[in-house]
Amino acid sequence: MVDAVIDADRLLRDPRRPAALRAAWTEDHLHPNDAGYARLAALTVQVLARAGLEPCAAHAAHAAHAA
């Protein structure tokens, strides 16, 4: 059973360069940097909330710090 699906690639992808992540969220255009992971954490909390789910306390705290 799946409650939510989070497409990290779609959330962080550069719309002008679909094969790469946005420059602000990566060093090598392939892997997220700290800002990319923070963005992903914040978006994960939003996706889970839309699905009626709550993230674990540690994840929610990291996302709140990143916002």
Short mmCIF file of C-alpha atoms in Angstrom, two decimals:
data_model
loop_
_atom_site.label_atom_id
_atom_site.label_comp_id
_atom_site.label_asym_id
_atom_site.label_seq_id
_atom_site.Cartn_x
_atom_site.Cartn_y
_atom_site.Cartn_z
CA MET A 1 0.00 0.00 0.00
CA VAL A 2 1.24 3.47 -0.87
CA ASP A 3 0.03 6.57 0.95
CA ALA A 4 2.05 9.12 -0.99
CA VAL A 5 4.69 9.26 -3.72
CA ILE A 6 7.33 11.95 -3.72
CA ASP A 7 9.16 12.50 -7.01
CA ALA A 8 12.35 14.16 -5.79
CA ASP A 9 13.68 14.50 -9.32
CA ARG A 10 10.59 16.44 -10.44
CA LEU A 11 10.69 18.67 -7.34
CA LEU A 12 14.34 19.64 -7.77
CA ARG A 13 14.73 19.51 -11.57
CA ASP A 14 15.69 22.61 -13.55
CA PRO A 15 12.82 23.28 -15.98
CA ARG A 16 15.25 24.81 -18.51
CA ARG A 17 17.58 21.78 -18.30
CA PRO A 18 15.39 18.74 -17.58
CA ALA A 19 18.38 16.43 -17.23
CA ALA A 20 19.84 18.52 -14.37
CA LEU A 21 18.85 19.79 -10.94
CA ARG A 22 18.41 23.52 -10.37
CA ALA A 23 21.77 25.19 -9.77
CA ALA A 24 20.77 26.53 -6.33
CA TRP A 25 20.10 22.98 -5.09
CA THR A 26 23.17 21.12 -6.41
CA GLU A 27 26.92 21.31 -6.86
CA ASP A 28 27.17 18.80 -9.71
CA HIS A 29 23.69 19.13 -11.31
CA LEU A 30 23.04 15.50 -10.38
CA HIS A 31 22.96 15.24 -6.56
CA PRO A 32 21.25 17.63 -4.10
CA ASN A 33 23.42 19.84 -1.90
CA ASP A 34 22.38 20.96 1.60
CA ALA A 35 19.94 23.51 0.15
CA GLY A 36 18.51 20.86 -2.17
CA TYR A 37 17.93 18.43 0.68
CA ALA A 38 16.35 21.21 2.75
CA ARG A 39 14.03 22.04 -0.14
CA LEU A 40 13.17 18.36 -0.53
CA ALA A 41 12.43 18.09 3.21
CA ALA A 42 10.08 21.06 3.11
CA LEU A 43 8.28 19.74 0.03
CA THR A 44 8.03 16.27 1.57
CA VAL A 45 6.16 17.72 4.55
CA GLN A 46 3.77 19.46 2.14
CA VAL A 47 3.15 16.28 0.12
CA LEU A 48 2.53 14.24 3.26
CA ALA A 49 0.13 16.88 4.59
CA ARG A 50 -1.86 16.80 1.34
CA ALA A 51 -2.09 13.01 1.74
CA GLY A 52 -3.36 13.46 5.30
CA LEU A 53 -0.14 12.06 6.80
CA GLU A 54 2.23 13.52 9.36
CA PRO A 55 6.02 13.29 9.07
CA CYS A 56 8.07 12.07 11.99
CA ALA A 57 9.03 14.80 14.46
CA ALA A 58 12.67 14.90 13.34
CA HIS A 59 11.73 15.34 9.67
CA ALA A 60 9.19 18.05 10.49
CA ALA A 61 11.76 19.92 12.59
CA HIS A 62 14.35 19.79 9.78
CA ALA A 63 11.78 21.02 7.24
CA ALA A 64 10.71 23.86 9.53
CA HIS A 65 14.34 24.90 9.98
CA ALA A 66 14.84 24.85 6.20
CA ALA A 67 11.81 27.03 5.44
#
